[in-house]
PDB file of C-alpha atoms in Angstrom:
ATOM      1  CA  GLN A   1     133.007  81.579  44.130  1.00 52.00           C
ATOM      2  CA  GLN A   2     134.626  82.606  47.366  1.00 62.00           C
ATOM      3  CA  GLN A   3     131.927  83.169  49.947  1.00 88.00           C
ATOM      4  CA  VAL A   4     134.219  84.323  52.747  1.00 94.00           C
ATOM      5  CA  LYS A   5     137.033  86.727  51.904  1.00 95.00           C
ATOM      6  CA  GLN A   6     139.819  87.148  54.428  1.00 96.00           C
ATOM      7  CA  SER A   7     142.608  89.702  54.653  1.00 96.00           C
ATOM      8  CA  PRO A   8     145.483  90.150  55.008  1.00 97.00           C
ATOM      9  CA  GLN A   9     147.151  86.956  53.824  1.00 95.00           C
ATOM     10  CA  SER A  10     150.033  87.536  56.208  1.00 97.00           C
ATOM     11  CA  LEU A  11     150.649  89.884  59.112  1.00 97.00           C
ATOM     12  CA  ILE A  12     153.644  90.754  61.248  1.00 98.00           C
ATOM     13  CA  VAL A  13     153.015  92.456  64.593  1.00 98.00           C
ATOM     14  CA  GLN A  14     155.361  93.424  67.378  1.00 98.00           C
ATOM     15  CA  LYS A  15     154.932  91.802  70.763  1.00 97.00           C
ATOM     16  CA  GLY A  16     152.386  93.743  72.774  1.00 97.00           C
ATOM     17  CA  GLY A  17     150.700  95.196  69.705  1.00 98.00           C
ATOM     18  CA  ILE A  18     147.205  94.662  68.344  1.00 98.00           C
ATOM     19  CA  SER A  19     146.658  92.138  65.553  1.00 98.00           C
ATOM     20  CA  ILE A  20     143.626  92.735  63.345  1.00 98.00           C
ATOM     21  CA  ILE A  21     142.294  90.309  60.747  1.00 98.00           C
ATOM     22  CA  ASN A  22     139.262  91.077  58.625  1.00 98.00           C
ATOM     23  CA  CYS A  23     136.653  88.986  56.861  1.00 98.00           C
ATOM     24  CA  ALA A  24     133.724  89.711  54.591  1.00 97.00           C
ATOM     25  CA  TYR A  25     130.935  87.362  53.597  1.00 96.00           C
ATOM     26  CA  GLU A  26     128.338  87.334  50.853  1.00 93.00           C
ATOM     27  CA  ASN A  27     125.615  84.948  51.943  1.00 91.00           C
ATOM     28  CA  THR A  28     123.087  86.712  54.178  1.00 90.00           C
ATOM     29  CA  ALA A  29     121.834  83.313  55.356  1.00 89.00           C
ATOM     30  CA  PHE A  30     125.033  82.787  57.348  1.00 90.00           C
ATOM     31  CA  ASP A  31     124.254  82.872  61.057  1.00 89.00           C
ATOM     32  CA  TYR A  32     127.396  81.604  62.746  1.00 90.00           C
ATOM     33  CA  PHE A  33     130.856  83.166  62.480  1.00 93.00           C
ATOM     34  CA  PRO A  34     133.767  81.413  64.183  1.00 93.00           C
ATOM     35  CA  TRP A  35     137.495  82.013  64.114  1.00 96.00           C
ATOM     36  CA  TYR A  36     139.861  79.059  64.110  1.00 97.00           C
ATOM     37  CA  GLN A  37     143.529  78.980  65.024  1.00 98.00           C
ATOM     38  CA  GLN A  38     145.958  76.540  63.444  1.00 97.00           C
ATOM     39  CA  PHE A  39     149.517  75.745  64.492  1.00 97.00           C
ATOM     40  CA  PRO A  40     151.935  73.987  62.103  1.00 94.00           C
ATOM     41  CA  GLY A  41     151.255  70.266  61.855  1.00 92.00           C
ATOM     42  CA  LYS A  42     147.968  70.528  63.725  1.00 95.00           C
ATOM     43  CA  GLY A  43     144.330  70.780  62.791  1.00 96.00           C
ATOM     44  CA  PRO A  44     142.423  74.043  63.200  1.00 96.00           C
ATOM     45  CA  ALA A  45     140.892  74.640  66.626  1.00 96.00           C
ATOM     46  CA  LEU A  46     138.034  76.931  67.576  1.00 94.00           C
ATOM     47  CA  LEU A  47     139.237  80.188  69.084  1.00 96.00           C
ATOM     48  CA  ILE A  48     136.091  82.288  69.419  1.00 94.00           C
ATOM     49  CA  ALA A  49     132.723  82.540  67.683  1.00 92.00           C
ATOM     50  CA  ILE A  50     129.858  85.007  67.324  1.00 92.00           C
ATOM     51  CA  ARG A  51     126.259  84.943  66.172  1.00 89.00           C
ATOM     52  CA  PRO A  52     124.715  87.944  64.360  1.00 87.00           C
ATOM     53  CA  ASP A  53     122.495  89.053  67.246  1.00 89.00           C
ATOM     54  CA  VAL A  54     125.483  90.749  68.918  1.00 91.00           C
ATOM     55  CA  SER A  55     128.045  93.202  67.563  1.00 93.00           C
ATOM     56  CA  GLU A  56     130.986  92.199  69.707  1.00 96.00           C
ATOM     57  CA  LYS A  57     132.242  89.255  71.703  1.00 95.00           C
ATOM     58  CA  LYS A  58     135.321  89.247  73.897  1.00 96.00           C
ATOM     59  CA  GLU A  59     137.193  86.320  75.391  1.00 95.00           C
ATOM     60  CA  GLY A  60     140.395  87.301  77.143  1.00 96.00           C
ATOM     61  CA  ARG A  61     142.693  89.024  74.661  1.00 97.00           C
ATOM     62  CA  PHE A  62     140.552  87.985  71.676  1.00 97.00           C
ATOM     63  CA  THR A  63     137.612  90.036  70.403  1.00 97.00           C
ATOM     64  CA  ILE A  64     135.285  89.556  67.444  1.00 96.00           C
ATOM     65  CA  SER A  65     133.646  92.677  66.030  1.00 96.00           C
ATOM     66  CA  PHE A  66     130.632  92.045  63.808  1.00 95.00           C
ATOM     67  CA  ASN A  67     128.960  94.440  61.364  1.00 95.00           C
ATOM     68  CA  LYS A  68     125.829  92.817  59.982  1.00 93.00           C
ATOM     69  CA  SER A  69     124.900  95.627  57.587  1.00 93.00           C
ATOM     70  CA  ALA A  70     128.353  95.637  56.019  1.00 95.00           C
ATOM     71  CA  LYS A  71     128.581  91.821  56.124  1.00 95.00           C
ATOM     72  CA  GLN A  72     131.974  92.045  57.763  1.00 96.00           C
ATOM     73  CA  PHE A  73     133.579  90.729  60.903  1.00 97.00           C
ATOM     74  CA  SER A  74     137.042  90.983  62.355  1.00 98.00           C
ATOM     75  CA  LEU A  75     139.309  89.426  64.939  1.00 98.00           C
ATOM     76  CA  HIS A  76     141.331  91.628  67.268  1.00 98.00           C
ATOM     77  CA  ILE A  77     144.152  90.169  69.329  1.00 98.00           C
ATOM     78  CA  MET A  78     145.184  92.550  72.079  1.00 98.00           C
ATOM     79  CA  ASP A  79     148.649  92.482  73.648  1.00 98.00           C
ATOM     80  CA  SER A  80     149.817  90.029  70.969  1.00 98.00           C
ATOM     81  CA  GLN A  81     152.324  87.434  72.185  1.00 97.00           C
ATOM     82  CA  PRO A  82     154.830  85.228  70.304  1.00 97.00           C
ATOM     83  CA  GLY A  83     152.681  82.224  71.250  1.00 97.00           C
ATOM     84  CA  ASP A  84     149.873  83.731  69.158  1.00 98.00           C
ATOM     85  CA  SER A  85     151.937  83.151  66.019  1.00 98.00           C
ATOM     86  CA  ALA A  86     149.750  80.843  63.935  1.00 98.00           C
ATOM     87  CA  THR A  87     147.413  80.781  60.974  1.00 97.00           C
ATOM     88  CA  TYR A  88     143.958  82.191  61.653  1.00 98.00           C
ATOM     89  CA  PHE A  89     140.866  81.314  59.664  1.00 97.00           C
ATOM     90  CA  CYS A  90     137.531  83.048  59.719  1.00 97.00           C
ATOM     91  CA  ALA A  91     134.531  80.948  58.788  1.00 94.00           C
ATOM     92  CA  ALA A  92     130.798  81.172  58.331  1.00 92.00           C
ATOM     93  CA  SER A  93     127.900  78.775  58.333  1.00 89.00           C
ATOM     94  CA  LYS A  94     124.158  78.480  58.050  1.00 83.00           C
ATOM     95  CA  GLY A  95     122.112  76.575  60.572  1.00 72.00           C
ATOM     96  CA  GLY A  96     124.448  77.379  63.426  1.00 63.00           C
ATOM     97  CA  GLY A  97     127.263  75.307  61.962  1.00 63.00           C
ATOM     98  CA  ALA A  98     125.314  72.136  61.328  1.00 66.00           C
ATOM     99  CA  ASP A  99     126.058  72.148  57.602  1.00 73.00           C
ATOM    100  CA  GLY A 100     129.783  72.574  57.938  1.00 81.00           C
ATOM    101  CA  LEU A 101     131.858  75.708  57.740  1.00 88.00           C
ATOM    102  CA  THR A 102     132.967  77.803  54.765  1.00 90.00           C
ATOM    103  CA  PHE A 103     136.446  79.051  55.567  1.00 93.00           C
ATOM    104  CA  GLY A 104     138.395  82.102  54.504  1.00 94.00           C
ATOM    105  CA  LYS A 105     141.835  81.407  53.044  1.00 94.00           C
ATOM    106  CA  GLY A 106     143.663  82.173  56.267  1.00 95.00           C
ATOM    107  CA  THR A 107     146.053  84.755  57.690  1.00 97.00           C
ATOM    108  CA  HIS A 108     149.565  83.781  58.662  1.00 97.00           C
ATOM    109  CA  LEU A 109     150.303  85.835  61.787  1.00 98.00           C
ATOM    110  CA  ILE A 110     153.813  86.325  63.129  1.00 98.00           C
ATOM    111  CA  ILE A 111     154.383  88.074  66.434  1.00 98.00           C
ATOM    112  CA  GLN A 112     157.917  89.377  66.704  1.00 96.00           C
ATOM    113  CA  PRO A 113     159.507  89.365  70.176  1.00 91.00           C
TER     114      PRO A 113
ATOM    115  CA  ASP B   1     139.073  62.109  76.084  1.00 63.00           C
ATOM    116  CA  ALA B   2     140.602  61.242  72.753  1.00 84.00           C
ATOM    117  CA  GLY B   3     140.082  63.717  69.977  1.00 94.00           C
ATOM    118  CA  VAL B   4     139.479  62.987  66.317  1.00 97.00           C
ATOM    119  CA  ILE B   5     141.973  60.371  65.182  1.00 97.00           C
ATOM    120  CA  GLN B   6     143.210  60.256  61.596  1.00 98.00           C
ATOM    121  CA  SER B   7     145.484  57.799  59.854  1.00 97.00           C
ATOM    122  CA  PRO B   8     147.903  57.734  58.235  1.00 97.00           C
ATOM    123  CA  ARG B   9     149.514  61.029  59.256  1.00 97.00           C
ATOM    124  CA  HIS B  10     151.682  60.981  56.152  1.00 97.00           C
ATOM    125  CA  GLU B  11     151.247  59.125  52.876  1.00 97.00           C
ATOM    126  CA  VAL B  12     153.503  59.218  49.860  1.00 98.00           C
ATOM    127  CA  THR B  13     152.276  57.356  46.825  1.00 97.00           C
ATOM    128  CA  GLU B  14     152.700  57.246  43.086  1.00 97.00           C
ATOM    129  CA  MET B  15     150.233  58.531  40.569  1.00 97.00           C
ATOM    130  CA  GLY B  16     147.573  55.999  39.759  1.00 96.00           C
ATOM    131  CA  GLN B  17     147.661  54.254  43.123  1.00 97.00           C
ATOM    132  CA  GLU B  18     144.664  53.977  45.429  1.00 97.00           C
ATOM    133  CA  VAL B  19     144.776  55.997  48.634  1.00 98.00           C
ATOM    134  CA  THR B  20     142.570  55.404  51.675  1.00 98.00           C
ATOM    135  CA  LEU B  21     142.441  57.875  54.531  1.00 98.00           C
ATOM    136  CA  ARG B  22     140.777  56.938  57.800  1.00 98.00           C
ATOM    137  CA  CYS B  23     139.025  58.845  60.541  1.00 98.00           C
ATOM    138  CA  LYS B  24     137.656  58.029  63.972  1.00 98.00           C
ATOM    139  CA  PRO B  25     135.403  60.839  65.240  1.00 97.00           C
ATOM    140  CA  ILE B  26     134.937  61.823  68.848  1.00 95.00           C
ATOM    141  CA  SER B  27     132.641  59.392  70.602  1.00 95.00           C
ATOM    142  CA  GLY B  28     129.097  60.713  70.749  1.00 92.00           C
ATOM    143  CA  HIS B  29     129.482  63.150  67.882  1.00 92.00           C
ATOM    144  CA  ASN B  30     126.926  62.628  65.136  1.00 90.00           C
ATOM    145  CA  SER B  31     128.334  64.809  62.348  1.00 92.00           C
ATOM    146  CA  LEU B  32     131.541  64.158  60.428  1.00 94.00           C
ATOM    147  CA  PHE B  33     133.246  66.371  57.888  1.00 95.00           C
ATOM    148  CA  TRP B  34     136.115  65.833  55.443  1.00 97.00           C
ATOM    149  CA  TYR B  35     138.127  68.915  54.470  1.00 96.00           C
ATOM    150  CA  ARG B  36     141.094  69.363  52.133  1.00 97.00           C
ATOM    151  CA  GLN B  37     143.721  72.052  52.769  1.00 96.00           C
ATOM    152  CA  THR B  38     146.063  73.467  50.143  1.00 94.00           C
ATOM    153  CA  MET B  39     147.988  76.715  49.932  1.00 89.00           C
ATOM    154  CA  MET B  40     146.101  77.817  46.848  1.00 88.00           C
ATOM    155  CA  ARG B  41     142.537  76.939  47.866  1.00 89.00           C
ATOM    156  CA  GLY B  42     142.675  76.955  51.662  1.00 91.00           C
ATOM    157  CA  LEU B  43     140.261  74.691  53.548  1.00 94.00           C
ATOM    158  CA  GLU B  44     137.624  73.144  51.311  1.00 93.00           C
ATOM    159  CA  LEU B  45     134.690  71.087  52.539  1.00 93.00           C
ATOM    160  CA  LEU B  46     134.575  67.851  50.560  1.00 95.00           C
ATOM    161  CA  ILE B  47     131.687  65.957  52.151  1.00 95.00           C
ATOM    162  CA  TYR B  48     129.827  65.666  55.414  1.00 92.00           C
ATOM    163  CA  PHE B  49     127.734  63.048  57.159  1.00 93.00           C
ATOM    164  CA  ASN B  50     124.971  63.321  59.744  1.00 91.00           C
ATOM    165  CA  ASN B  51     124.217  60.125  61.685  1.00 91.00           C
ATOM    166  CA  ASN B  52     126.374  58.175  59.216  1.00 93.00           C
ATOM    167  CA  VAL B  53     124.370  59.389  56.204  1.00 93.00           C
ATOM    168  CA  PRO B  54     126.100  61.505  53.524  1.00 93.00           C
ATOM    169  CA  ILE B  55     124.314  64.845  53.380  1.00 91.00           C
ATOM    170  CA  ASP B  56     126.307  66.948  50.950  1.00 89.00           C
ATOM    171  CA  ASP B  57     129.096  65.694  48.701  1.00 91.00           C
ATOM    172  CA  SER B  58     129.082  68.662  46.330  1.00 90.00           C
ATOM    173  CA  GLY B  59     132.627  69.510  47.342  1.00 90.00           C
ATOM    174  CA  MET B  60     134.060  66.193  46.203  1.00 94.00           C
ATOM    175  CA  PRO B  61     136.313  67.132  43.274  1.00 87.00           C
ATOM    176  CA  GLU B  62     135.420  64.286  40.939  1.00 85.00           C
ATOM    177  CA  ASP B  63     134.455  60.655  40.723  1.00 91.00           C
ATOM    178  CA  ARG B  64     137.917  59.552  41.751  1.00 95.00           C
ATOM    179  CA  PHE B  65     136.980  60.587  45.294  1.00 97.00           C
ATOM    180  CA  SER B  66     134.597  58.609  47.466  1.00 97.00           C
ATOM    181  CA  ALA B  67     133.764  58.606  51.168  1.00 97.00           C
ATOM    182  CA  LYS B  68     131.988  56.172  53.421  1.00 97.00           C
ATOM    183  CA  MET B  69     130.837  56.062  57.010  1.00 97.00           C
ATOM    184  CA  PRO B  70     129.842  52.485  57.792  1.00 96.00           C
ATOM    185  CA  ASN B  71     129.248  53.225  61.480  1.00 95.00           C
ATOM    186  CA  ALA B  72     129.330  56.068  63.983  1.00 94.00           C
ATOM    187  CA  SER B  73     132.977  55.538  64.866  1.00 95.00           C
ATOM    188  CA  PHE B  74     134.670  55.220  61.471  1.00 96.00           C
ATOM    189  CA  SER B  75     134.890  56.954  58.126  1.00 98.00           C
ATOM    190  CA  THR B  76     137.105  56.612  55.063  1.00 98.00           C
ATOM    191  CA  LEU B  77     138.028  58.895  52.202  1.00 98.00           C
ATOM    192  CA  LYS B  78     139.290  57.059  49.155  1.00 98.00           C
ATOM    193  CA  ILE B  79     141.034  58.395  46.070  1.00 97.00           C
ATOM    194  CA  GLN B  80     141.309  56.031  43.112  1.00 96.00           C
ATOM    195  CA  PRO B  81     143.319  56.616  40.999  1.00 96.00           C
ATOM    196  CA  SER B  82     145.367  59.289  42.706  1.00 96.00           C
ATOM    197  CA  GLU B  83     146.931  62.197  40.806  1.00 96.00           C
ATOM    198  CA  PRO B  84     149.672  64.700  41.769  1.00 97.00           C
ATOM    199  CA  ARG B  85     147.083  67.495  42.075  1.00 95.00           C
ATOM    200  CA  ASP B  86     145.481  65.547  44.923  1.00 97.00           C
ATOM    201  CA  SER B  87     148.511  66.322  47.081  1.00 97.00           C
ATOM    202  CA  ALA B  88     147.183  68.164  50.140  1.00 97.00           C
ATOM    203  CA  VAL B  89     146.455  67.810  53.826  1.00 98.00           C
ATOM    204  CA  TYR B  90     143.139  66.089  54.406  1.00 98.00           C
ATOM    205  CA  PHE B  91     141.339  66.828  57.643  1.00 98.00           C
ATOM    206  CA  CYS B  92     138.515  65.021  59.305  1.00 97.00           C
ATOM    207  CA  ALA B  93     136.357  66.900  61.811  1.00 95.00           C
ATOM    208  CA  SER B  94     133.421  65.914  63.974  1.00 94.00           C
ATOM    209  CA  SER B  95     130.735  67.781  65.864  1.00 91.00           C
ATOM    210  CA  LEU B  96     127.636  67.269  67.923  1.00 85.00           C
ATOM    211  CA  GLN B  97     124.886  68.595  65.707  1.00 72.00           C
ATOM    212  CA  GLY B  98     122.546  71.017  67.385  1.00 60.00           C
ATOM    213  CA  TRP B  99     125.066  71.973  70.052  1.00 56.00           C
ATOM    214  CA  THR B 100     127.553  74.816  69.651  1.00 63.00           C
ATOM    215  CA  GLY B 101     128.409  74.246  66.021  1.00 72.00           C
ATOM    216  CA  GLU B 102     132.077  73.754  66.977  1.00 86.00           C
ATOM    217  CA  LEU B 103     134.047  71.462  64.723  1.00 91.00           C
ATOM    218  CA  PHE B 104     136.780  69.368  66.307  1.00 94.00           C
ATOM    219  CA  PHE B 105     139.539  68.642  63.813  1.00 96.00           C
ATOM    220  CA  GLY B 106     141.994  65.787  63.690  1.00 97.00           C
ATOM    221  CA  GLU B 107     145.661  66.437  63.018  1.00 96.00           C
ATOM    222  CA  GLY B 108     145.281  65.690  59.338  1.00 97.00           C
ATOM    223  CA  SER B 109     146.701  63.283  56.790  1.00 98.00           C
ATOM    224  CA  ARG B 110     149.369  64.796  54.558  1.00 98.00           C
ATOM    225  CA  LEU B 111     149.155  63.179  51.121  1.00 98.00           C
ATOM    226  CA  THR B 112     151.885  63.460  48.512  1.00 98.00           C
ATOM    227  CA  VAL B 113     151.240  61.944  45.096  1.00 97.00           C
ATOM    228  CA  LEU B 114     154.361  61.682  42.947  1.00 96.00           C
TER     229      LEU B 114
END
């Protein structure tokens, strides 16, 4: 049973464009929603995270939008750059992350110069 | 500061052999997680420890897999006997429970079972 569904599987965006990745979750007990970025040969690293008491969080070019009623959240990358090319994972957890994260299957993002 | 350290980075072995993967978490972190990454299944949580105690091993595929954390600075994931379907990248991650919830991942151990 997949508790966090992520789409699309892959995404190609032109440099300067907006990259959008979507996730949906099922468990209403989830209270922590991070996005992780992974480069080839490396482990995932935290990019940005949100808790359900806010609907949006922005850090630089990266924004999480959160819709609690729809049980959906998304990552927006503004002014996408070739260096943003990576695999992005959404995740969710109960207890603020203490019990480990349930990850989506990932989105392979390519930013074309 | 050193991050999470995993060894070996790459392991190629034959079916039936025992495989031991090692992890050194970030000093001061009290939670440790083992994940497996494959193309088909993505990142799967296998087991996690809090203060060296296994809390949830429901993600461990079967009895061939076992994990230990004898002290706060070392953990192992063992597969015995190994099978080709165990081929994957195994990640160890650590965190400071009760803080931000951020997991810090190692660079992974890529296992190939022939």
